[in-house]
Coordinates of C-alpha atoms in Angstrom, one line a residue:
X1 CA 22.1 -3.1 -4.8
X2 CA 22.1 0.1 -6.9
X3 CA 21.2 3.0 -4.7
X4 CA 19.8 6.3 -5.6
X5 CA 20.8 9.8 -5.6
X6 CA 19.0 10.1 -2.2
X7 CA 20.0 6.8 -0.6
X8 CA 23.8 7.3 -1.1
X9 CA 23.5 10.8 0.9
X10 CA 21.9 9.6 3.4
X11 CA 24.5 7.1 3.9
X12 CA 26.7 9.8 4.0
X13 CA 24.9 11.6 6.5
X14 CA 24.7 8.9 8.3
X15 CA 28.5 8.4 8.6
X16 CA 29.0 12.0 9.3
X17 CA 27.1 11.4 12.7
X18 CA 29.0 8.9 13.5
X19 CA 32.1 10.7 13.0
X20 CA 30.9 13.6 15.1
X21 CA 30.5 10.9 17.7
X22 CA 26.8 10.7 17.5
X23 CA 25.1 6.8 17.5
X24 CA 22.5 6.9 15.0
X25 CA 20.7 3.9 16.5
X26 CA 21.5 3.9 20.6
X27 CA 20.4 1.2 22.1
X28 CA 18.6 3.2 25.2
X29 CA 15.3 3.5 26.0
X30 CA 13.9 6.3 25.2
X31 CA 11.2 7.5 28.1
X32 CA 8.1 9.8 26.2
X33 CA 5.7 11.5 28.6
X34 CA 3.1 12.6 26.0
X35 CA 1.7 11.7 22.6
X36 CA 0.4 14.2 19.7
X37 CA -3.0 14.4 19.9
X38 CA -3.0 13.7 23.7
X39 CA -1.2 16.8 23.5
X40 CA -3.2 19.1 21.4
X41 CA -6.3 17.6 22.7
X42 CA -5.8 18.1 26.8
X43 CA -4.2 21.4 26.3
X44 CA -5.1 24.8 28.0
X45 CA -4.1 28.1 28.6
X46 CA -5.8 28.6 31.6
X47 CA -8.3 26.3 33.8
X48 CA -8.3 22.7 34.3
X49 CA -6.8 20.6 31.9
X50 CA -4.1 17.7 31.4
X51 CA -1.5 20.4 29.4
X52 CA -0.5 23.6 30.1
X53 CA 1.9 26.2 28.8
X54 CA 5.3 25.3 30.0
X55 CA 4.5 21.5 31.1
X56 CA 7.7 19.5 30.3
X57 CA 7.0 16.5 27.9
X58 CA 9.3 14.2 25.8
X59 CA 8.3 13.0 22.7
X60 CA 9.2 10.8 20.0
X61 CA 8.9 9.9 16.4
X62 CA 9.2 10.4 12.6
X63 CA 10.4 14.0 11.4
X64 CA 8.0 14.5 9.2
X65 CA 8.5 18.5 7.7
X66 CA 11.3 21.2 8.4
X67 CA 11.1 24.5 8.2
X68 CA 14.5 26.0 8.5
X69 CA 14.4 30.4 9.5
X70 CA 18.3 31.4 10.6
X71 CA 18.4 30.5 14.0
X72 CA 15.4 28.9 14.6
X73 CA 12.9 26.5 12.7
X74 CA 9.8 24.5 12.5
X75 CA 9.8 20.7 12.3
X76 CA 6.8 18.2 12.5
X77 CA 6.8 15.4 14.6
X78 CA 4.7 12.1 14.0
X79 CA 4.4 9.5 16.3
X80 CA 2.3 6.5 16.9
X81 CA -0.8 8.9 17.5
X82 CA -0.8 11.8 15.2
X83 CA 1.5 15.0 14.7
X84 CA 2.7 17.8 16.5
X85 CA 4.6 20.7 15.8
X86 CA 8.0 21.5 17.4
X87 CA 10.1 24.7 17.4
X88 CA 13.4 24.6 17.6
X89 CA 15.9 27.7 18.3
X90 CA 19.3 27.2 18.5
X91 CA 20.1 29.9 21.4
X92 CA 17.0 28.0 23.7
X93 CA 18.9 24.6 23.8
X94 CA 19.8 24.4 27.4
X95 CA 22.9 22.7 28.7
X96 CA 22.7 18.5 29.4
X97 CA 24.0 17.2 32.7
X98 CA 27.1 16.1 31.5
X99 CA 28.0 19.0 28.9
X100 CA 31.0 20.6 30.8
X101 CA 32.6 17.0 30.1
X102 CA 35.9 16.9 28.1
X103 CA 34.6 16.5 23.9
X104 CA 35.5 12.8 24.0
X105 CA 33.1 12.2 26.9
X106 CA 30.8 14.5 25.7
X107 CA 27.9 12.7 24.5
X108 CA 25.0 11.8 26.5
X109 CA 25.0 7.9 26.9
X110 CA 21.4 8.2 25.9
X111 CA 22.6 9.5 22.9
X112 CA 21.6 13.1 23.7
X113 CA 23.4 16.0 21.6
X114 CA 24.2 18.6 24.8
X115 CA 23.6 22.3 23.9
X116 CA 27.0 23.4 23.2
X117 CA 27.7 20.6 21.2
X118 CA 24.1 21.3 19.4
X119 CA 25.2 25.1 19.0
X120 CA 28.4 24.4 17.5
X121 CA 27.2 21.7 15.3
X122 CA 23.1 23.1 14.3
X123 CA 24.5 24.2 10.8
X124 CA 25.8 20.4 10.1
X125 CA 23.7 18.5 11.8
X126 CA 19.9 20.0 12.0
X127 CA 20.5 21.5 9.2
X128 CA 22.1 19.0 6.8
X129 CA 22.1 15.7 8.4
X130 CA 18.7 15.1 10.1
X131 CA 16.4 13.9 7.1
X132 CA 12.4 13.3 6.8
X133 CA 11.4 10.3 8.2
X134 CA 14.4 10.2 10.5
X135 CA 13.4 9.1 14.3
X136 CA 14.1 11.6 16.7
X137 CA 13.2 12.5 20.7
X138 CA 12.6 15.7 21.6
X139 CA 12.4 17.1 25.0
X140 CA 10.8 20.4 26.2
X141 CA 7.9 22.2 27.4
X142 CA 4.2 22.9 25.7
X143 CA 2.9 26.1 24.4
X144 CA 0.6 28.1 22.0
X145 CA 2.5 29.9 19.4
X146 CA 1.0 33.5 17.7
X147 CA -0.6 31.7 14.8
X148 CA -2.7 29.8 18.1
X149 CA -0.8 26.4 17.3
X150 CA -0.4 24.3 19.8
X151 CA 3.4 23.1 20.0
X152 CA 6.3 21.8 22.1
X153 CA 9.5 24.0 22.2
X154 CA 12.7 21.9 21.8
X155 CA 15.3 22.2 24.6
X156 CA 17.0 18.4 23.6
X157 CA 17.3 16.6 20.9
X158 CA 17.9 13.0 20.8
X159 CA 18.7 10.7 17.2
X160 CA 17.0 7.8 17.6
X161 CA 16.7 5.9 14.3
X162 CA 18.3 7.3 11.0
X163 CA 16.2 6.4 8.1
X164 CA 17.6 5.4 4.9
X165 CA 15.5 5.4 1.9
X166 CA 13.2 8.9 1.4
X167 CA 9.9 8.8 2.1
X168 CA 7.5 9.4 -0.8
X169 CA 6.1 12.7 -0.1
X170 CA 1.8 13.1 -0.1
X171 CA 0.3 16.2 -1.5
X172 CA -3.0 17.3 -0.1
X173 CA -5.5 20.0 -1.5
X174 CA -8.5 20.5 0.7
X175 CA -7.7 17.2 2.7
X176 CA -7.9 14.7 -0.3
X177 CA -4.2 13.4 -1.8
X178 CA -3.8 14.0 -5.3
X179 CA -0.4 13.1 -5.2
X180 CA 1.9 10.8 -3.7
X181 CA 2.1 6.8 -2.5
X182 CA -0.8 6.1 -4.1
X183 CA -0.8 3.0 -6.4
X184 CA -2.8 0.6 -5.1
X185 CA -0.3 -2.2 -5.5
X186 CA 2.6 -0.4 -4.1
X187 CA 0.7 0.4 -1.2
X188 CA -0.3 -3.1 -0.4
X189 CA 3.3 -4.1 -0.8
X190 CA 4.5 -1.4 1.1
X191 CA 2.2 -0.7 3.6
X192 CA 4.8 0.0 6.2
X193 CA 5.0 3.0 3.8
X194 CA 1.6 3.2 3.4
X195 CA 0.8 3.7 7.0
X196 CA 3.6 6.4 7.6
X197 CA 2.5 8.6 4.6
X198 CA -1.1 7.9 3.8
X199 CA -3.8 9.7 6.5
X200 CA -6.6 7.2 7.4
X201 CA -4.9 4.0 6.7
X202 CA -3.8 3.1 10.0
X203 CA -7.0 4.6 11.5
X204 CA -8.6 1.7 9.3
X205 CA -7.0 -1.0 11.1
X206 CA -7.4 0.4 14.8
X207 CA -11.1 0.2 14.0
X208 CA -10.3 -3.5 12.8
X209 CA -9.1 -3.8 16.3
X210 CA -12.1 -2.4 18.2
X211 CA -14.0 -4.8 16.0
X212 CA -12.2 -8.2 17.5
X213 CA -11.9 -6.5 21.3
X214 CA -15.9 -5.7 21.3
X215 CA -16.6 -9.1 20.1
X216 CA -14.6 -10.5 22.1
X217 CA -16.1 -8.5 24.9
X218 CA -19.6 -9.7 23.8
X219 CA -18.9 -13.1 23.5
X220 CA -16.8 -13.3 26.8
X221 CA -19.6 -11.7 29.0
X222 CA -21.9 -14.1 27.6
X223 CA -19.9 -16.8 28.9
X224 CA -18.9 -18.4 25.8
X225 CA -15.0 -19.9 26.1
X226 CA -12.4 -18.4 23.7
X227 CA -10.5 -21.5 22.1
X228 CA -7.8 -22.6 19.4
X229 CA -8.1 -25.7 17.2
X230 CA -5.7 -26.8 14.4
X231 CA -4.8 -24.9 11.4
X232 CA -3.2 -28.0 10.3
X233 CA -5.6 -30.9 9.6
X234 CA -5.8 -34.2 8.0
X235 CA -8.6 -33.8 6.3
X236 CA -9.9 -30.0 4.7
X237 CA -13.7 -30.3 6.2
X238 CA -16.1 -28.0 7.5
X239 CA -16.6 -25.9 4.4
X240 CA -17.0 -26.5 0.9
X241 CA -13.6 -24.9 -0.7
X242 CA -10.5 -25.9 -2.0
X243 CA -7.9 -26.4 0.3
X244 CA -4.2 -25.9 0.2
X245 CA -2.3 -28.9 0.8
X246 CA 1.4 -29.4 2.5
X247 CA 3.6 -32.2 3.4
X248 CA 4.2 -33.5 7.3
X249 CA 7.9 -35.1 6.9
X250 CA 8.0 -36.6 10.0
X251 CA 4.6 -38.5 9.7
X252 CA 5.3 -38.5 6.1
X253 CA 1.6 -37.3 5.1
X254 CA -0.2 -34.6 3.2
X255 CA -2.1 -32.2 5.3
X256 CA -4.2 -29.7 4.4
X257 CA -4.8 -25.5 5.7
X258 CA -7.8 -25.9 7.7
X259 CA -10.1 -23.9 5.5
X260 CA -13.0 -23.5 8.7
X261 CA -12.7 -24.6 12.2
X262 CA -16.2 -26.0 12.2
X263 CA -16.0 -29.9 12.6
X264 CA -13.4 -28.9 15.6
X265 CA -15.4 -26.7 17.7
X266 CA -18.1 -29.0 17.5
X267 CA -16.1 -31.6 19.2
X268 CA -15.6 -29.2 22.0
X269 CA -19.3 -29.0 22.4
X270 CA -20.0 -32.8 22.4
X271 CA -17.1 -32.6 25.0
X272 CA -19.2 -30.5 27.5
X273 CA -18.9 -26.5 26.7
X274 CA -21.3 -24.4 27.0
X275 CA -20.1 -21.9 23.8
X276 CA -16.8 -22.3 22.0
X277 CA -15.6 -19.4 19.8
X278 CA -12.3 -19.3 17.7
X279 CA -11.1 -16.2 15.8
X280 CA -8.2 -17.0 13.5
X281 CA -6.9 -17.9 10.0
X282 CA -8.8 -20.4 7.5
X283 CA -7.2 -20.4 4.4
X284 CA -8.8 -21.5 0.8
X285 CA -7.1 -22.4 -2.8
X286 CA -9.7 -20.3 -4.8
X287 CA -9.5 -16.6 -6.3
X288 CA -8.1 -13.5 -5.5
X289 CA -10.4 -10.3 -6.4
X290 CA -12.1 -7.2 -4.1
X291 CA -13.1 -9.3 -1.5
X292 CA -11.7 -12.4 -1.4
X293 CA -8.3 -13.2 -0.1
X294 CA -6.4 -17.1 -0.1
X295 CA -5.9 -16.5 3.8
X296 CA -8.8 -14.6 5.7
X297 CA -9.9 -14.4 9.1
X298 CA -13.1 -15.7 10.1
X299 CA -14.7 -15.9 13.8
X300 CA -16.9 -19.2 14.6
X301 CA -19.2 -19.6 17.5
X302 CA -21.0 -22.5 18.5
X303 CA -23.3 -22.3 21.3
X304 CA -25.5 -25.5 23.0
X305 CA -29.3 -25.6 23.2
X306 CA -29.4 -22.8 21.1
X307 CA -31.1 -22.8 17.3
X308 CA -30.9 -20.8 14.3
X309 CA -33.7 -18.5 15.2
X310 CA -31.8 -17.6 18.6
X311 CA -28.8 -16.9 16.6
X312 CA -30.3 -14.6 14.6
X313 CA -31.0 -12.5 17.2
X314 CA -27.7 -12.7 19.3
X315 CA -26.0 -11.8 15.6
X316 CA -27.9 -8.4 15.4
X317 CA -27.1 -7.4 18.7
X318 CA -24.0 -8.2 17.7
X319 CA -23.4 -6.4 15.1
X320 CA -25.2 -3.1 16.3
X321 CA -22.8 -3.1 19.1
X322 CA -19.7 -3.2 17.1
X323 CA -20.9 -0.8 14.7
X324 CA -21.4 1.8 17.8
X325 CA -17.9 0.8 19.3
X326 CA -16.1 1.4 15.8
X327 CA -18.1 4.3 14.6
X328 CA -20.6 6.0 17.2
X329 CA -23.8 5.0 15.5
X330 CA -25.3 2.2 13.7
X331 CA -25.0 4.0 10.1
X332 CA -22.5 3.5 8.4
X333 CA -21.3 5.0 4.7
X334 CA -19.9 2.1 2.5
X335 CA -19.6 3.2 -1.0
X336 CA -23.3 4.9 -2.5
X337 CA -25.2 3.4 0.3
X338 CA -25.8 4.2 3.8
X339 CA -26.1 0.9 5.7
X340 CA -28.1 0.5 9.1
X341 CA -27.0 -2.2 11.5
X342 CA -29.6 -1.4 13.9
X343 CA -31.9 -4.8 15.0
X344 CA -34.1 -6.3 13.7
X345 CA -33.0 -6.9 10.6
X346 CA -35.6 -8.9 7.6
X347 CA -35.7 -12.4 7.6
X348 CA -36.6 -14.0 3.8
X349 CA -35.9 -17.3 2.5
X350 CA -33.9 -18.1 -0.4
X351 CA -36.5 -19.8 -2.5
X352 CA -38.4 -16.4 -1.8
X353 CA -35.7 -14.1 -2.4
X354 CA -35.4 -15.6 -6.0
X355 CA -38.9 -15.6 -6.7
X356 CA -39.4 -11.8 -4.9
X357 CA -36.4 -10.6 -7.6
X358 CA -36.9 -13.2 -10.8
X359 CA -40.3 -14.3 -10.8
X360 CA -38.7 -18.3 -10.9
X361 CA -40.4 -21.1 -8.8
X362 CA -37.8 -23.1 -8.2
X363 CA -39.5 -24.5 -5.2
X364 CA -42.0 -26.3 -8.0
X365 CA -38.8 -27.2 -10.7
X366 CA -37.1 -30.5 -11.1
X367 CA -33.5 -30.7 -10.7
X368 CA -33.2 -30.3 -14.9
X369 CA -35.6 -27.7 -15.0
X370 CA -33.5 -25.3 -12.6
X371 CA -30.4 -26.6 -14.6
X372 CA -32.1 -25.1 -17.8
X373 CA -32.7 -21.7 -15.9
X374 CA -29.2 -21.9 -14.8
X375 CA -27.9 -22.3 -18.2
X376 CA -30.1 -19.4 -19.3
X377 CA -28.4 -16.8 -16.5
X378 CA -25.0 -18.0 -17.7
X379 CA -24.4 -20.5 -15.1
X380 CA -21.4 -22.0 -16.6
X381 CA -20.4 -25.8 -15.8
X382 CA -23.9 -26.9 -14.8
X383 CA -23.7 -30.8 -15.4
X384 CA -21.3 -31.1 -12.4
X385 CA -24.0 -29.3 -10.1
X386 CA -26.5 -30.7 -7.6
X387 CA -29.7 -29.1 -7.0
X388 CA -28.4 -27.0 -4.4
X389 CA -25.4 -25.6 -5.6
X390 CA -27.5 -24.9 -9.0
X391 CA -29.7 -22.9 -6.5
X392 CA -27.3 -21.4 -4.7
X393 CA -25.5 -20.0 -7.9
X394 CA -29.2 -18.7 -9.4
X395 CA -29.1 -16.7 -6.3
X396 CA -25.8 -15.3 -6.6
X397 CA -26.4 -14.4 -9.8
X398 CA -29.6 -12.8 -9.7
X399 CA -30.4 -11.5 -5.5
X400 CA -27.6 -11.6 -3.5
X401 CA -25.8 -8.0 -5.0
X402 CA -29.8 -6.6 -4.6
X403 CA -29.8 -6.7 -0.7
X404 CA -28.1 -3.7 0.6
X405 CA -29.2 -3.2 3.9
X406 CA -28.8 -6.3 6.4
X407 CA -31.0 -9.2 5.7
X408 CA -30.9 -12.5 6.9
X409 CA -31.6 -15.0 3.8
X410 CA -32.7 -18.3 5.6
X411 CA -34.0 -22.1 4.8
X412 CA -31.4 -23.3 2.2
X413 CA -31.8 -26.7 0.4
X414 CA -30.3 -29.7 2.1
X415 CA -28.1 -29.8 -0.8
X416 CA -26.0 -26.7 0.0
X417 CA -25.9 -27.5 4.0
X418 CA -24.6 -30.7 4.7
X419 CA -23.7 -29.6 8.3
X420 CA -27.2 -28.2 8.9
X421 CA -29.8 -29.9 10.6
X422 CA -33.3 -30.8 8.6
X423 CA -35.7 -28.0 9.2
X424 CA -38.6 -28.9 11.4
X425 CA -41.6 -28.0 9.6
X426 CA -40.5 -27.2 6.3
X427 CA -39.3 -30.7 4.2
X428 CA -36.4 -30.8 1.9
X429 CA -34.7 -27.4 3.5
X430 CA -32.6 -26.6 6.5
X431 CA -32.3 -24.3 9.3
X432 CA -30.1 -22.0 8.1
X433 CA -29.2 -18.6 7.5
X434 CA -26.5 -16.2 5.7
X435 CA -26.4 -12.7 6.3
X436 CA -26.4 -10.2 3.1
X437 CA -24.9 -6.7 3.8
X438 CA -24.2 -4.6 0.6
X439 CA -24.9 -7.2 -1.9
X440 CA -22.1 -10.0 -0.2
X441 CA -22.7 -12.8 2.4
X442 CA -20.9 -11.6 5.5
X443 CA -22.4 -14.9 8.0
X444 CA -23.3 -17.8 7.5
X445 CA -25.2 -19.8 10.7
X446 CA -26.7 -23.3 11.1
X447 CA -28.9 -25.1 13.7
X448 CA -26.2 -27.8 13.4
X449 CA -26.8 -31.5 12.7
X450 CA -26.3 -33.2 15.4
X451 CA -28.2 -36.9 14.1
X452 CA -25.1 -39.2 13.1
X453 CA -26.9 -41.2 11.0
X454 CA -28.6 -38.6 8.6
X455 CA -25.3 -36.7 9.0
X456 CA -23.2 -39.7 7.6
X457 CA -25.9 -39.9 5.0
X458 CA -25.1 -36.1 4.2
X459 CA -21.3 -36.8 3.6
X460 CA -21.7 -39.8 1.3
X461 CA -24.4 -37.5 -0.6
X462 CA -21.3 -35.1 -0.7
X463 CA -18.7 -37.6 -2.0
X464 CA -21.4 -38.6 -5.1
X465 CA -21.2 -34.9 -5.4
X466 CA -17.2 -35.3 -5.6
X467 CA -17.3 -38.5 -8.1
X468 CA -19.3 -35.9 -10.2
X469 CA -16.5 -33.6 -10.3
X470 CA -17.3 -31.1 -7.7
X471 CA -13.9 -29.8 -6.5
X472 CA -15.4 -28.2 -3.2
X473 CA -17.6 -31.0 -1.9
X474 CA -16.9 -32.3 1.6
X475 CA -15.4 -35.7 2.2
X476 CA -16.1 -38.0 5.5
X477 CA -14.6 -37.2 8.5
X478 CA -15.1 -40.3 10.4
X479 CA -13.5 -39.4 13.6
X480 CA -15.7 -36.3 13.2
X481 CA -18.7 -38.8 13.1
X482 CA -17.2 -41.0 16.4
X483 CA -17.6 -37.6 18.2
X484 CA -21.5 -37.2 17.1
X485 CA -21.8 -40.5 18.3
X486 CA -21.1 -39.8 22.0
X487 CA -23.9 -37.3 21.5
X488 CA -24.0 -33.5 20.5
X489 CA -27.3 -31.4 22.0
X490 CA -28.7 -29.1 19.7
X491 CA -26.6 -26.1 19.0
X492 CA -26.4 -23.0 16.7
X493 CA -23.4 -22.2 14.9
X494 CA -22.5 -19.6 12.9
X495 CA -19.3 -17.9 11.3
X496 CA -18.3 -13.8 10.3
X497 CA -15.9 -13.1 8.1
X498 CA -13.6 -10.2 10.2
X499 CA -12.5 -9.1 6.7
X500 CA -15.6 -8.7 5.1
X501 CA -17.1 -7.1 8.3
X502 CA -14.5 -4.4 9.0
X503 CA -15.1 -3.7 5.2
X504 CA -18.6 -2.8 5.8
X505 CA -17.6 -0.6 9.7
X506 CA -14.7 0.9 7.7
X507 CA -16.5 1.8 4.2
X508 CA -13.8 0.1 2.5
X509 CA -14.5 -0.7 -1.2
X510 CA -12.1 -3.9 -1.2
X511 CA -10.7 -6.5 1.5
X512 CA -7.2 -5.2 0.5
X513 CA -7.9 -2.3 2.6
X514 CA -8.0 -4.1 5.3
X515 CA -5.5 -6.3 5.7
X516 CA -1.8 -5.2 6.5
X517 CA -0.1 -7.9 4.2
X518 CA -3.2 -9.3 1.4
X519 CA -1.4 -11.7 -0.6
X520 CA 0.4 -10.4 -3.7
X521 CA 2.0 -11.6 -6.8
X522 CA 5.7 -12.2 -7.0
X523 CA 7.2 -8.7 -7.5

């Protein structure tokens, strides 16, 4: 491996400790008493407060700037909260416990550099062989220097991680980068760097965070019972997608990445819960762009006695709430457009939506006639389409990017919902719904079939579907059927991408924003 310039001296500095007897790495832990902006933001000079002038703290991280002045100096210290200024004077280092020892037993197990040893050595070792991005521990008291900055004054100084490589360093001019680790790619390769360097990034997934604990929260004070089903599955059902497939040696059979864990929850309900939720990986063989990723995380709910309507409701409270828990209202900027996720939201269904933005009847076409309109919008591949998924791609072509604040498109074609049950007063459509926020589908809900009989008749409608060359059609899942057998009451189901949504709370323009590791070419 071919170093640098930079690498090979930090190498060297990092032998240099060594030989002055100073672990770059101790194994120790390393107590802190206070974080950055816990710091900075409980601080007083006089009154009630959590930090005053001359409190003793220890804290710990990344030395992030250094301002060397003679005999005293300025460094910045990030850790896992923020930054915070530390002054350092040589003269102020007090003495540690054990600094009258004898030199070879002069180094704090903890791997503390005593003040004598730090006075002799501040020239060689603040000075020359402490680099940014290093780890250190500092321990003194608070204060507010002249310039009215609140900061902790150094009395110890403890290495705690020597860092090899040089971080890239990020140039700001009236708080927006204009230079530094900023290539997209990079980033997402790198985002350990990413998230050292770049302000906001981590603060993007915290909020991702808040998102799961509230619905969480939600779902667990509504009684519903957080569960885990396989990722690894005989056969790819619950969705329509491409699924990627692996090899079980032992049973010697191909399994596929579960790419929704519909079909399983379900069971759980015909099995007696009341409402199953899962929040974890599906994974699908299809493309990569702005906001679609090969693995994603997608939460499923599935509650009993409950229909399509009710979960309409239940998924605006829903979302309201997290968008007050991540943000502190319910509007939020994502790109040009201010989004509200304040309930109610508008309820339209898909045959209107097209006819609302198009002027096409497709309620009163024949299956060639809506093939022909396809064709006309650029609908490529047509022949291998079903009425339904001709439907659903007139939509996407022509509504779905047009519906910017939350809107609940409903009563799909049986042909696009083969899990979905019949709707009751409107023939040849389903009880269903998918949520459109910013122009993409961030849920998509059922009042779930729960007939075995017209259900079975759904898959073998999807398997003519497959003879016709449809990659993403569903095949039979009989023990799936055996379970609908025993019974399933009626139930409302519905899926959320956690992607796509802490896109929208964040204002993220792309799902590669918001996942630590998206997947990535080959470097």
């Amino acid at each position: 491996m071919e170093l640098s310039e930079q690498e090979q001296v930090r190498r060297q500095s990092l032998q240099a400790m060594r030989d002055l007897g100073i672990d770059p790495y101790p194994a120790a832990e390393y107590v802190v008493t206070g974080f950055s902006t816990d710091i900075k933001a409980g601080f007083v000079d006089e009154g009630e407060g959590t930090w005053h002038t001359g409190d003793k703290v220890r804290i710990a991280g990344r030395l992030m700037s250094k301002r060397i002045m003679g005999k005293a100096s300025f460094i910045e210290i990030q850790d896992s909260k923020g930054r915070i200024q530390v002054y350092v004077s040589r003269d102020d280092i007090q003495l540690a416990e054990d600094a009258e020892k004898p030199a070879s037993e002069a180094n704090d197990p903890n791997g503390y550099l005593p003040a004598e040893t730090l006075r002799q050595m501040y020239n060689v070792v603040f000075k020359k062989l402490l680099d940014i991005g290093d780890f250190i521990g500092i321990e003194g008291f608070v204060f507010r220097t002249q310039m009215g900055e609140i900061s902790v004054h150094a009395q110890k100084l403890t290495v705690l991680a020597k860092s090899l490589k040089p971080l890239p360093i990020v140039k700001y001019k009236d708080g927006v980068a204009y230079d530094g680790f900023n290539d997209p790619e990079m980033r997402y390769r790198q985002r350990y760097v990413d998230l050292v360097v770049n302000e906001g990034v981590k603060d993007t997934f915290l909020k991702r965070a808040t998102i799961l604990r509230t619905m969480r929260q939600i779902f667990d004070e509504a009684g519903f019972t957080e569960v885990e089903t396989p990722i690894l599955q005989q056969i790819a059902g619950g969705a329509s997608a491409r699924p990627f497939i692996t090899h079980h040696n032992t049973l010697d059979v191909d399994m596929y990445l579960r790419i929704a864990t519909e079909l399983y929850l379900k069971r759980l309900i015909v099995g007696g819960f009341e409402g199953v939720y899962e929040i974890g990986r599906n994974f699908r063989n299809e493309g990569m762009d702005r906001s679609h990723n090969p693995e994603f995380t997608c939460m499923e709910l599935y509650v009993q006695y409950k229909d399509y309507n009710w979960m309409m409701g239940f998924t605006e409270q829903l979302l309201e709430k997290i968008a007050i828990a991540v943000n502190g209202t319910t509007k939020v900027q994502i790109g040009d457009h201010e989004v509200d996720f304040k309930a109610p939201y508008r309820r339209l269904p898909i045959l209107d939506a097209i006819k609302e933005k198009t002027g096409l009847d497709l309620a009163s076409m024949s299956e060639d006639e809506i093939r022909a309109e396809a064709k006309k919008l650029g609908v490529e591949d047509t022949e291998h389409m079903g009425k339904g998924k001709l439907i659903d791609e007139i939509f996407g072509e022509t509504c779905e990017g047009t519906f910017i604040q939350p809107t609940f498109i409903t009563d799909y074609p049986v042909e696009m919902s083969p899990l979905t049950k019949m709707h009751r007063s409107k023939p040849g459509l389903t009880e269903r719904f998918e949520l459109m926020v910013n122009g993409k589908e961030l849920a998509n809900a059922y009042s779930e079939l729960n007939d075995p009989i017209d259900q079975y008749n759904r898959f073998v409608e999807q398997m003519k579907l497959a003879d016709k060359g449809d990659d993403e059609a569903m095949v039979i899942d009989h023990d799936f059927m055996r379970a609908l057998e025993y019974g399933m009451p009626p139930t409302s189901g519905i899926g959320i991408g956690i992607d796509r949504l802490t896109m929208f709370m964040t204002g993220q323009p792309t799902i590669q924003e918001v996942l630590l590791f998206p997947t990535m070419r080959p470097e």
